[in-house]
Coordinates of C-alpha atoms in Angstrom, one line a residue:
Q1 CA -40.6 43.0 -71.3
S2 CA -41.3 46.1 -69.6
V3 CA -39.2 49.2 -70.0
P4 CA -39.7 52.2 -67.5
K5 CA -39.6 55.8 -68.6
L6 CA -35.8 56.3 -69.2
S7 CA -35.3 60.1 -69.0
F8 CA -36.0 62.6 -66.3
P9 CA -34.8 66.2 -65.8
G10 CA -31.1 65.9 -65.2
G11 CA -30.6 62.1 -65.8
V12 CA -31.3 58.9 -67.7
L13 CA -31.6 55.2 -67.0
V14 CA -29.2 53.0 -68.9
G15 CA -28.2 49.3 -69.0
C16 CA -29.4 47.0 -66.1
A17 CA -31.3 50.0 -64.3
A18 CA -33.4 50.5 -67.7
G19 CA -34.3 46.8 -67.8
F20 CA -32.2 46.0 -70.9
V21 CA -30.3 42.9 -69.3
N22 CA -31.6 39.7 -68.2
V23 CA -29.1 39.4 -65.3
P24 CA -29.6 35.7 -64.3
R25 CA -28.9 34.6 -67.9
I26 CA -26.4 37.3 -68.7
K27 CA -28.5 38.0 -71.8
G28 CA -28.8 41.5 -73.3
S29 CA -25.6 42.8 -72.0
H30 CA -25.0 44.1 -75.6
N31 CA -28.1 46.3 -75.1
A32 CA -26.8 47.7 -71.9
V33 CA -23.7 48.8 -73.6
L34 CA -25.6 50.3 -76.6
S35 CA -28.0 52.1 -74.2
G36 CA -24.9 53.8 -72.6
I37 CA -23.6 54.7 -76.1
L38 CA -26.9 56.2 -77.1
A39 CA -27.4 58.1 -74.0
A40 CA -24.0 59.6 -74.3
D41 CA -24.6 60.8 -77.9
H42 CA -27.9 62.5 -76.9
L43 CA -26.2 63.9 -73.7
A44 CA -23.4 65.3 -75.9
G45 CA -25.9 67.1 -78.1
A46 CA -27.8 68.5 -75.2
L47 CA -24.7 69.7 -73.4
A48 CA -23.5 71.5 -76.6
Q49 CA -26.8 73.4 -76.6
D50 CA -26.4 74.3 -72.8
R51 CA -29.2 72.1 -71.9
G52 CA -27.5 70.2 -69.0
H53 CA -30.5 69.9 -66.6
D54 CA -33.2 69.3 -69.3
E55 CA -34.8 66.0 -69.8
L56 CA -33.3 64.0 -72.7
A57 CA -36.6 63.3 -74.5
S58 CA -34.6 62.5 -77.7
Y59 CA -33.0 59.5 -75.9
E60 CA -36.3 58.4 -74.7
A61 CA -37.8 58.4 -78.3
A62 CA -34.5 57.1 -80.0
W63 CA -34.0 53.7 -78.1
R64 CA -37.1 52.2 -79.5
S65 CA -35.7 53.0 -83.2
S66 CA -32.2 51.7 -82.4
A67 CA -30.8 48.3 -82.3
I68 CA -32.1 47.9 -78.6
G69 CA -35.7 48.4 -79.8
A70 CA -35.2 45.9 -82.6
D71 CA -33.7 43.3 -80.3
L72 CA -36.6 43.7 -77.7

């Protein structure tokens, strides 16, 4: 499975847009939800540091070591 670069300045790709769901089989919907949670955690940390328009490189690095990366 191919996953694109997930973070860019001011935003991230999560769920279906990130390629974590096989839509025809409705497989991986749990990964879509987990990617949203993971992104929100990293976004909250960035906003607390007043980094609202930065690239969330920590999210990009973290998904591979999370349950999403283990499943894929």
